[in-house]
Amino acid sequence: MIWLIFKNCSRNKSKSVKSTDIINVNNSKQIIQELLREFDAIDDLSECDNTIFSTELHFNYLSVVEPFYNEEESIPKMEMNGHQNVFENNTVFEMADLENDIDAATMIINRRCNKVTEKHLKLLQCPFTWNLESGVWKTNIIDHIKNKYGKYNMNISSITFSLEKYISNLMISCGLFKTNQVDKAHDKLKDIWEWLDKLDNENERFYQDIRDGLKHIIMSTLCHVLYAVNKTLCWQLYNTITRFNSMNVKSRAAVHAINAAVYIEIGGKTLLNVVQYAKKACDLDSETAQWKFIYSLALTAQRQYLMSNKSCPTASEFDAIQHAIILSNRPNPNFDFHRMRLMTNKILYHYHFDKSKIKTNTPEKTKQDFYNIIELIKSIVIMEPEDPHLIVKCAKALITLPYLPHENILLIKQMISIAVNVSFNDPTVIRAIKEIIDIFRELIDTYKQLNENKVYLDNTKIQNDVKNKEDDDLENDLKLIAEKYEIGSRPILDLINLLEKYDGRYRWKIMAQICSYSILFKDSDNLLVGVEQFMMLIDDKNIANSNIVTDHRSIFIKDDSKVFNLAELMCNEIKLAIILGHSKNQDETKFYLDQLTNIMEVCQVKSKAVNPSLIVELTGSQKKQKEQNIQCPKNQKQKKVFQKMNKQHGSHKNKKFTTNNYKYTSSNQKRAIKSKTRKINQHKTL
């Protein structure tokens, strides 16, 4: 009966069109040479050898779903109430009651009419009734399925059963129908039925147990195809379909499992309900390893959809896949591959995000964990899987590990060679290999950049360590000089001698201490030396506006809170010296005025009123009694000097300094050095 329906519905087959995406390939040997030549071109692996480079990019390669379309709607809130929900046009149906409603609805329909309607079709189990999003069929799902599964997993000419062959061909037929290729969709379903018909005569236990469920899905899908072209044949076929609740438990479990597998294939919002269908299959038939495998995949897919690939695999995911491995009567490389991917995800998560285990996740332990992953991948290849795409996935898993020892490159090349040899020039395998080569090239570029950053950070750390040590050494030396000062030592000579021990910025710090000491703790006769020292200090403008000057703290002031601007102190004391007439002659006064202007320009000091008690405020000392009681010029002569100072300061404010107007040049620097030398000799005499 079924064969008559297939034959009656057959049309003239349209001419096959060669896809422009098909890659022209020659023999396997030539393919291997071309691919490995590309692989060898990426030969600079010294940066990543024996080093862990873990980035968020690595999580992208752990997805069990390969998205191929964009969702049009946002994610609805998931209700975790123990019921199974199906979303269809914003309507929620409770799966707990769906199976019981099917039989009742079927009896009502059969009594009322003898023609098939859409209500009849909705009672069937197939991708068209599983509430897939409409956007799925608007994309090129056919090419997606072909590229993912390849020739091996879509070849139904051989009399061997696999869920991969069944699901891939089922999805292709649905895609053909939804793209208005009804004739091709019918032919594909006919090929699947013929394949299942041949399997009926084979002694394959797994297929025999779930046969009714598999045929129910194919016949239900064909009903939708016939409904569009011949409703009479559709009604005849509908009457021959075994009802869902009339099937044995294993067949019903198979329908739920394939429903979940299709959801995983599609991705998107369907993943909100994928776990419920997979779990239902396991509840109905707990002894079938394939359902445990699909259940683990469903748990992983839903977690990654709701929480992203960066989340950590749950214990349920590991338990389900481990249970599948135990139930399997022979080694299954697909099971081991999924377990390997979960282990990789967990290692990456703890190494990259889990701060609570940062002490246990040492680089050495993580390397050992990744080494175990490498051994597991090797064991999968040793099983000699017949699926070339699985072998390519193993090579990709090695490439995308954050730990890539150089010796693994040879192993990856061997995997690529094996995949090409067993693919029989399958263009989808060649395309997949080219994709992982592109991924490898991208990762190597990332590793190089990370390595450069690591080298830079290491060098910076070394420099900082040296700098911190010098900071500590200078601080200790200055502290020792301050302690000697407390017991009566004169520190200028010690500070000058300290200049020979340090260089660079540290030398300027010492020079700033000499300047501040000369101003704060010596009489006004030493102001000229202090000014010359300060001009030497600010000769470098970077120093003039650094915290060495702007946030200066004298080591000879016990109060650490006394932080001041050394340039402001210098300007204040120069003004005070001019007001009090401490200059020996007019040339010295003019020199002070010139340097005052220079200091204010270079150090960007704003003009302020003279503070005669500034030193006392800073040091708490009473050494300069004559300045302490001065608030303003008391006699007419001092007023004239002060007015003259302001007038001259204004005339020099925007003037370029030359040798003629006492600009602080190299000759002045020599004079300052001679002055310091003379001072050293005086201290030695003392």
XYZ file of N, CA and C in Angstrom, residues 365-569:
615
model
N 49.208 21.840 36.519
C 48.046 20.948 36.610
C 47.167 21.084 35.370
N 46.993 22.316 34.897
C 46.163 22.534 33.715
C 46.788 21.879 32.489
N 48.109 21.955 32.378
C 48.792 21.277 31.270
C 48.545 19.775 31.333
N 48.574 19.213 32.533
C 48.316 17.781 32.682
C 46.879 17.449 32.292
N 45.946 18.329 32.664
C 44.544 18.116 32.280
C 44.389 18.125 30.765
N 45.034 19.082 30.112
C 44.951 19.145 28.651
C 45.676 17.962 28.005
N 46.730 17.507 28.643
C 47.422 16.315 28.127
C 46.480 15.110 28.164
N 45.667 15.007 29.220
C 44.678 13.922 29.301
C 43.646 14.042 28.181
N 43.271 15.283 27.854
C 42.340 15.499 26.740
C 42.969 15.028 25.431
N 44.244 15.340 25.250
C 44.950 14.915 24.032
C 44.957 13.395 23.922
N 45.201 12.721 25.038
C 45.204 11.255 25.030
C 43.811 10.706 24.710
N 42.779 11.375 25.204
C 41.414 10.929 24.916
C 41.088 11.101 23.434
N 41.556 12.197 22.842
C 41.345 12.403 21.403
C 42.068 11.319 20.605
N 43.278 10.988 21.034
C 44.016 9.912 20.362
C 43.245 8.599 20.425
N 42.650 8.322 21.583
C 41.914 7.064 21.738
C 40.696 7.011 20.819
N 40.088 8.176 20.555
C 38.945 8.212 19.635
C 39.396 7.870 18.221
N 40.531 8.429 17.811
C 41.043 8.158 16.460
C 41.467 6.699 16.330
N 41.994 6.135 17.418
C 42.417 4.730 17.392
C 41.228 3.799 17.153
N 40.021 4.234 17.529
C 38.823 3.426 17.267
C 38.540 3.285 15.769
N 39.242 4.068 14.955
C 39.063 4.066 13.502
C 37.620 4.365 13.104
N 37.118 5.531 13.501
C 35.742 5.879 13.106
C 35.631 6.004 11.593
N 34.500 5.578 11.065
C 34.285 5.625 9.620
C 33.805 6.999 9.157
N 33.374 7.821 10.093
C 32.865 9.149 9.756
C 34.038 10.122 9.610
N 34.344 10.594 8.400
C 35.476 11.519 8.231
C 35.267 12.851 8.944
N 34.002 13.279 9.061
C 33.734 14.540 9.753
C 34.073 14.439 11.239
N 33.888 13.281 11.834
C 34.262 13.099 13.233
C 35.779 13.187 13.397
N 36.519 12.645 12.442
C 37.983 12.724 12.504
C 38.436 14.178 12.372
N 37.784 14.926 11.486
C 38.108 16.349 11.341
C 37.784 17.096 12.634
N 36.682 16.719 13.286
C 36.332 17.343 14.566
C 37.408 17.062 15.618
N 37.978 15.857 15.583
C 39.058 15.534 16.524
C 40.280 16.415 16.259
N 40.601 16.604 14.978
C 41.718 17.491 14.633
C 41.425 18.920 15.083
N 40.188 19.351 14.899
C 39.793 20.699 15.333
C 39.882 20.825 16.851
N 39.483 19.762 17.561
C 39.559 19.786 19.025
C 41.004 19.943 19.493
N 41.937 19.294 18.792
C 43.355 19.448 19.136
C 43.841 20.861 18.849
N 43.456 21.376 17.691
C 43.906 22.708 17.286
C 43.400 23.777 18.243
N 42.169 23.615 18.711
C 41.548 24.656 19.536
C 41.805 24.478 21.024
N 42.637 23.518 21.402
C 43.047 23.439 22.806
C 43.985 24.608 23.115
N 43.833 25.246 24.269
C 44.745 26.348 24.611
C 46.188 25.888 24.821
N 46.375 24.572 24.925
C 47.715 24.020 25.119
C 48.051 23.185 23.886
N 49.024 23.636 23.102
C 49.338 22.987 21.829
C 50.832 22.695 21.747
N 51.275 21.557 22.308
C 52.685 21.178 22.156
C 53.029 20.980 20.685
N 54.266 21.247 20.351
C 54.677 21.198 18.948
C 54.507 19.798 18.357
N 54.668 18.760 19.183
C 54.562 17.400 18.646
C 53.135 17.056 18.223
N 52.150 17.838 18.689
C 50.770 17.561 18.292
C 50.491 17.949 16.844
N 51.348 18.784 16.272
C 51.139 19.188 14.883
C 51.192 17.971 13.963
N 52.129 17.078 14.225
C 52.223 15.852 13.422
C 50.963 15.018 13.567
N 50.426 14.939 14.783
C 49.196 14.177 15.017
C 48.022 14.792 14.257
N 47.944 16.114 14.240
C 46.865 16.791 13.506
C 46.973 16.499 12.013
N 48.184 16.526 11.482
C 48.386 16.218 10.061
C 47.955 14.788 9.748
N 48.264 13.873 10.646
C 47.862 12.486 10.437
C 46.338 12.356 10.414
N 45.671 13.075 11.311
C 44.209 13.034 11.337
C 43.620 13.580 10.040
N 44.194 14.666 9.549
C 43.707 15.240 8.292
C 43.883 14.245 7.147
N 45.022 13.579 7.125
C 45.274 12.583 6.071
C 44.270 11.446 6.144
N 43.988 10.977 7.363
C 43.020 9.888 7.532
C 41.633 10.328 7.071
N 41.239 11.547 7.465
C 39.911 12.047 7.099
C 39.752 12.136 5.590
N 40.784 12.621 4.908
C 40.706 12.733 3.450
C 40.637 11.349 2.808
N 41.392 10.409 3.336
C 41.429 9.064 2.748
C 40.092 8.341 2.867
N 39.377 8.552 3.984
C 38.110 7.837 4.171
C 36.919 8.631 3.651
N 37.161 9.845 3.156
C 36.045 10.693 2.723
C 35.641 10.451 1.281
N 36.479 9.739 0.515
C 36.197 9.484 -0.899
C 35.922 10.797 -1.646
N 36.822 11.741 -1.440
C 36.736 13.041 -2.123
C 35.435 13.791 -1.823
N 34.946 13.650 -0.601
C 33.745 14.378 -0.188
C 34.089 15.864 -0.061
N 33.480 16.729 -0.862
C 33.825 18.159 -0.801
C 33.501 18.793 0.547
N 32.513 18.247 1.272
C 32.189 18.826 2.581
C 33.311 18.581 3.585
N 34.018 17.460 3.439
C 35.158 17.186 4.320
C 36.307 18.135 3.998
N 36.554 18.339 2.709
C 37.615 19.269 2.306
C 37.311 20.669 2.834
N 36.042 21.053 2.735
C 35.643 22.372 3.233
C 35.862 22.465 4.745
N 35.514 21.405 5.461
C 35.688 21.403 6.919
C 37.161 21.508 7.298
N 38.028 20.828 6.532
C 39.467 20.901 6.810
C 39.988 22.307 6.555
N 39.534 22.916 5.476
C 39.959 24.289 5.190
C 39.523 25.236 6.308
N 38.348 24.983 6.871
C 37.857 25.834 7.960
C 38.744 25.719 9.197
N 39.168 24.495 9.529
C 40.003 24.367 10.729
C 41.404 24.930 10.479
N 41.859 24.917 9.228
C 43.142 25.554 8.924
C 43.028 27.064 9.131
N 41.890 27.635 8.728
C 41.664 29.067 8.964
C 41.601 29.370 10.460
N 40.937 28.480 11.204
C 40.878 28.655 12.660
C 42.273 28.584 13.262
N 43.059 27.622 12.778
C 44.426 27.463 13.280
C 45.253 28.718 13.022
N 45.117 29.269 11.825
C 45.862 30.485 11.485
C 45.436 31.645 12.393
N 44.141 31.752 12.634
C 43.635 32.824 13.504
C 44.155 32.667 14.931
N 44.153 31.427 15.426
C 44.626 31.191 16.788
C 46.119 31.468 16.919
N 46.896 31.079 15.908
C 48.337 31.339 15.960
C 48.604 32.839 16.021
N 47.867 33.617 15.228
C 48.019 35.075 15.288
C 47.669 35.599 16.681
N 46.611 35.019 17.264
C 46.224 35.425 18.624
C 47.312 35.063 19.622
N 47.880 33.845 19.475
C 48.938 33.415 20.387
C 50.160 34.323 20.286
N 50.489 34.728 19.064
C 51.639 35.622 18.886
C 51.418 36.938 19.617
N 50.195 37.479 19.468
C 49.894 38.738 20.135
C 49.923 38.575 21.651
N 49.347 37.468 22.135
C 49.359 37.217 23.574
C 50.780 37.031 24.088
N 51.611 36.368 23.278
C 52.997 36.150 23.695
C 53.757 37.471 23.761
N 53.511 38.343 22.769
C 54.149 39.660 22.804
C 53.711 40.438 24.043
N 52.422 40.349 24.355
C 51.930 41.024 25.559
C 52.554 40.428 26.812
N 52.708 39.101 26.814
C 53.295 38.434 27.977
C 54.749 38.857 28.163
N 55.505 38.895 27.056
C 56.904 39.321 27.135
C 56.993 40.757 27.637
N 56.098 41.602 27.114
C 56.099 43.004 27.548
C 55.795 43.116 29.044
N 54.786 42.349 29.497
C 54.431 42.393 30.918
C 55.556 41.843 31.788
N 56.215 40.783 31.303
C 57.338 40.225 32.066
C 58.467 41.246 32.184
N 58.779 41.899 31.060
C 59.839 42.916 31.097
C 59.450 44.084 31.991
N 58.178 44.473 31.906
C 57.702 45.566 32.760
C 57.794 45.181 34.225
N 57.460 43.929 34.519
C 57.537 43.464 35.909
C 58.979 43.496 36.409
N 59.899 43.063 35.546
C 61.313 43.097 35.935
C 61.756 44.530 36.202
N 61.353 45.424 35.297
C 61.715 46.829 35.477
C 61.104 47.392 36.753
N 59.849 47.020 37.014
C 59.200 47.504 38.233
C 59.868 46.946 39.480
N 60.286 45.671 39.398
C 60.979 45.080 40.541
C 62.285 45.814 40.824
N 63.029 46.110 39.733
C 64.282 46.859 39.899
C 63.999 48.252 40.443
N 62.955 48.877 39.882
C 62.592 50.217 40.326
C 62.178 50.214 41.790
N 61.374 49.220 42.172
C 60.940 49.141 43.567
C 62.122 48.935 44.501
N 63.102 48.141 44.062
C 64.286 47.914 44.889
C 65.078 49.208 45.054
N 65.230 49.954 43.947
C 65.951 51.222 44.025
C 65.189 52.227 44.884
N 63.848 52.201 44.769
C 63.042 53.074 45.630
C 63.295 52.757 47.101
N 63.295 51.466 47.406
C 63.534 51.063 48.796
C 64.937 51.450 49.252
N 65.921 51.255 48.372
C 67.301 51.596 48.734
C 67.446 53.093 48.993
N 66.871 53.909 48.097
C 66.972 55.358 48.270
C 66.254 55.804 49.535
N 65.086 55.222 49.775
C 64.342 55.590 50.980
C 65.142 55.260 52.238
N 65.800 54.117 52.234
C 66.617 53.739 53.395
C 67.812 54.674 53.563
N 68.453 55.040 52.437
C 69.607 55.948 52.515
C 69.191 57.322 53.030
N 68.066 57.830 52.523
C 67.582 59.140 52.973
C 67.161 59.096 54.438
N 66.577 57.984 54.834
C 66.172 57.843 56.234
C 67.394 57.863 57.152
N 68.471 57.220 56.711
C 69.708 57.201 57.506
C 70.305 58.600 57.629
N 70.279 59.370 56.530
C 70.793 60.746 56.566
C 69.951 61.601 57.503
N 68.622 61.408 57.483
C 67.743 62.171 58.372
C 68.013 61.831 59.833
N 68.288 60.557 60.117
C 68.597 60.156 61.494
C 69.909 60.783 61.966
N 70.891 60.830 61.084
C 72.168 61.462 61.440
C 71.979 62.958 61.671
N 71.059 63.567 60.904
C 70.771 64.991 61.077
C 70.181 65.258 62.459
N 69.377 64.325 62.956
C 68.747 64.498 64.263
C 69.773 64.537 65.396
N 70.914 63.904 65.185
C 71.930 63.885 66.252
C 73.031 64.904 65.997
N 72.772 65.841 65.065
C 73.690 66.953 64.891
C 74.528 66.942 63.640
N 74.382 65.955 62.780
C 75.180 65.899 61.553
C 74.647 66.896 60.535
N 75.574 67.416 59.706
C 75.173 68.308 58.620
C 74.995 67.464 57.357
N 73.782 67.430 56.811
C 73.453 66.419 55.795
C 73.850 66.766 54.364
N 74.233 68.012 54.080
C 74.495 68.396 52.697
C 75.563 67.509 52.073
N 76.653 67.293 52.800
C 77.732 66.471 52.254
C 77.263 65.042 52.003
N 76.468 64.504 52.925
C 75.953 63.140 52.739
C 75.044 63.056 51.510
N 74.222 64.083 51.311
C 73.324 64.089 50.153
C 74.111 64.198 48.851
N 75.147 65.050 48.858
C 75.961 65.199 47.644
C 76.689 63.895 47.327
N 77.200 63.238 48.340
C 77.875 61.952 48.114
C 76.895 60.890 47.604
N 75.644 61.023 48.024
C 74.629 60.048 47.604
C 74.314 60.162 46.109
N 74.606 61.342 45.534
C 74.362 61.530 44.101
C 75.159 60.555 43.248
N 76.329 60.153 43.738
C 77.178 59.248 42.972
C 76.618 57.824 42.926
N 75.750 57.499 43.876
C 75.230 56.134 43.983
C 74.049 55.893 43.045
N 73.315 56.959 42.706
C 72.097 56.807 41.918
C 72.188 57.608 40.629
N 71.284 57.293 39.723
C 71.213 58.063 38.489
C 69.753 58.266 38.114
N 69.545 58.996 37.022
C 68.195 59.214 36.530
C 67.324 59.975 37.507
N 66.099 59.514 37.611
C 65.093 60.190 38.429
C 65.469 60.205 39.909
N 66.169 59.186 40.347
C 66.551 59.118 41.762
C 67.533 60.235 42.113
N 68.401 60.563 41.170
C 69.351 61.656 41.415
C 68.612 62.986 41.580
N 67.542 63.178 40.799
C 66.779 64.423 40.923
C 66.039 64.484 42.257
N 65.614 63.335 42.754
C 64.981 63.321 44.078
C 65.964 63.784 45.155
N 67.205 63.329 45.043
C 68.234 63.749 46.005
C 68.501 65.241 45.860
N 68.564 65.711 44.601
C 68.814 67.131 44.360
C 67.702 67.988 44.950
N 66.461 67.507 44.873
C 65.339 68.244 45.451
C 65.476 68.341 46.965
N 65.987 67.284 47.601
C 66.215 67.325 49.049
C 67.303 68.343 49.408
N 68.333 68.414 48.558
C 69.395 69.402 48.792
C 68.826 70.814 48.687
N 68.006 71.056 47.656
C 67.413 72.383 47.457
C 66.543 72.778 48.641
N 65.647 71.878 49.032
C 64.729 72.224 50.116
C 65.472 72.422 51.434
N 66.516 71.621 51.663
C 67.286 71.802 52.901
C 67.988 73.157 52.904
N 68.533 73.541 51.743
C 69.240 74.815 51.650
C 68.311 75.982 51.954
N 67.050 75.862 51.587
C 66.099 76.950 51.812
C 65.491 76.882 53.210
N 65.145 75.686 53.654
C 64.385 75.547 54.898
C 65.243 75.623 56.154
N 66.460 75.121 56.085
C 67.221 74.937 57.325
C 68.543 75.692 57.351
N 68.764 76.617 56.408
C 69.970 77.436 56.440
C 69.569 78.892 56.357
N 70.477 79.777 56.715
C 70.108 81.193 56.758
C 69.977 81.757 55.347
N 69.524 83.009 55.270
C 69.200 83.601 53.978
C 70.420 83.815 53.106
N 71.595 83.793 53.677
C 72.798 83.947 52.860
C 72.974 82.776 51.904
N 72.318 81.681 52.198
C 72.443 80.496 51.351
C 71.385 80.451 50.253
N 70.539 81.479 50.146
C 69.466 81.491 49.162
C 70.007 81.412 47.743
N 71.100 82.139 47.481
C 71.667 82.149 46.137
C 72.057 80.738 45.704
N 72.689 79.991 46.613
C 73.065 78.605 46.302
C 71.814 77.763 46.067
N 70.798 77.973 46.916
C 69.559 77.220 46.762
C 68.883 77.485 45.427
N 68.890 78.771 44.999
C 68.286 79.114 43.707
C 69.044 78.446 42.570
N 70.379 78.509 42.637
C 71.186 77.883 41.581
C 70.942 76.372 41.527
N 70.832 75.754 42.700
C 70.552 74.311 42.737
C 69.180 74.004 42.136
N 68.212 74.851 42.469
C 66.859 74.612 41.963
C 66.786 74.803 40.453
N 67.529 75.801 39.925
C 67.525 76.006 38.481
C 68.125 74.807 37.760
N 69.111 74.193 38.371
C 69.666 72.969 37.793
C 68.616 71.855 37.816
N 67.824 71.807 38.884
C 66.802 70.767 39.027
C 65.724 70.886 37.956
N 65.283 72.126 37.674
C 64.162 72.308 36.735
C 64.640 72.537 35.312
N 65.925 72.313 35.063
C 66.417 72.432 33.691
C 65.700 71.435 32.778
N 65.327 70.283 33.347
C 64.498 69.306 32.636
C 63.039 69.610 32.976
N 62.252 70.036 31.970
C 60.876 70.451 32.227
C 60.006 69.300 32.721
N 60.380 68.073 32.360
C 59.625 66.927 32.874
C 59.761 66.812 34.382
N 60.934 67.163 34.888
C 61.150 67.159 36.337
C 60.467 68.358 36.971
N 60.491 69.498 36.268
C 59.934 70.736 36.816
C 58.458 70.596 37.153
N 57.739 69.779 36.393
C 56.299 69.627 36.622
C 55.941 68.240 37.152
N 56.935 67.537 37.669
C 56.681 66.219 38.239
C 56.419 66.344 39.732
N 56.031 65.216 40.343
C 55.746 65.252 41.780
C 57.004 65.428 42.621
N 58.175 65.314 41.992
C 59.418 65.611 42.728
C 59.410 67.058 43.187
N 58.832 67.943 42.362
C 58.751 69.369 42.684
C 57.385 69.722 43.255
N 56.315 69.282 42.591
C 54.974 69.731 42.977
C 54.487 69.112 44.282
N 54.922 67.884 44.589
C 54.501 67.212 45.832
C 55.736 66.835 46.648
N 56.500 67.831 46.970
C 57.771 67.586 47.655
C 57.554 67.411 49.157
N 58.325 66.489 49.718
C 58.331 66.308 51.173
C 59.771 66.194 51.631
N 60.162 67.100 52.500
C 61.539 67.094 53.003
C 61.711 65.979 54.026
N 62.818 65.249 53.897
C 63.083 64.158 54.842
C 63.454 64.696 56.217
N 63.728 65.994 56.290
C 64.152 66.590 57.560
C 62.975 67.176 58.340
N 61.785 67.087 57.774
C 60.573 67.503 58.480
C 59.892 66.243 58.994
N 59.703 66.178 60.294
C 59.176 64.964 60.907
C 57.722 64.700 60.522
N 56.974 65.770 60.326
C 55.557 65.620 59.992
C 55.419 65.210 58.522
N 55.019 63.948 58.287
C 54.908 63.442 56.911
C 53.796 64.120 56.123
N 52.877 64.787 56.807
C 51.773 65.438 56.102
C 52.199 66.754 55.458
N 53.390 67.225 55.771
C 53.872 68.494 55.220
C 54.401 68.274 53.804
N 53.486 68.227 52.860
C 53.837 68.083 51.446
C 53.576 69.428 50.779
N 54.542 69.934 50.024
C 54.404 71.273 49.460
C 55.034 71.324 48.076
N 54.762 72.430 47.388
C 55.322 72.676 46.066
C 56.649 73.401 46.241
N 57.723 72.733 45.859
C 59.062 73.298 46.062
C 59.255 74.573 45.253
N 58.645 74.656 44.081
C 58.756 75.866 43.255
C 58.067 77.046 43.932
N 56.908 76.800 44.560
C 56.209 77.877 45.266
C 57.032 78.359 46.458
N 57.666 77.419 47.163
C 58.544 77.808 48.269
C 59.692 78.671 47.763
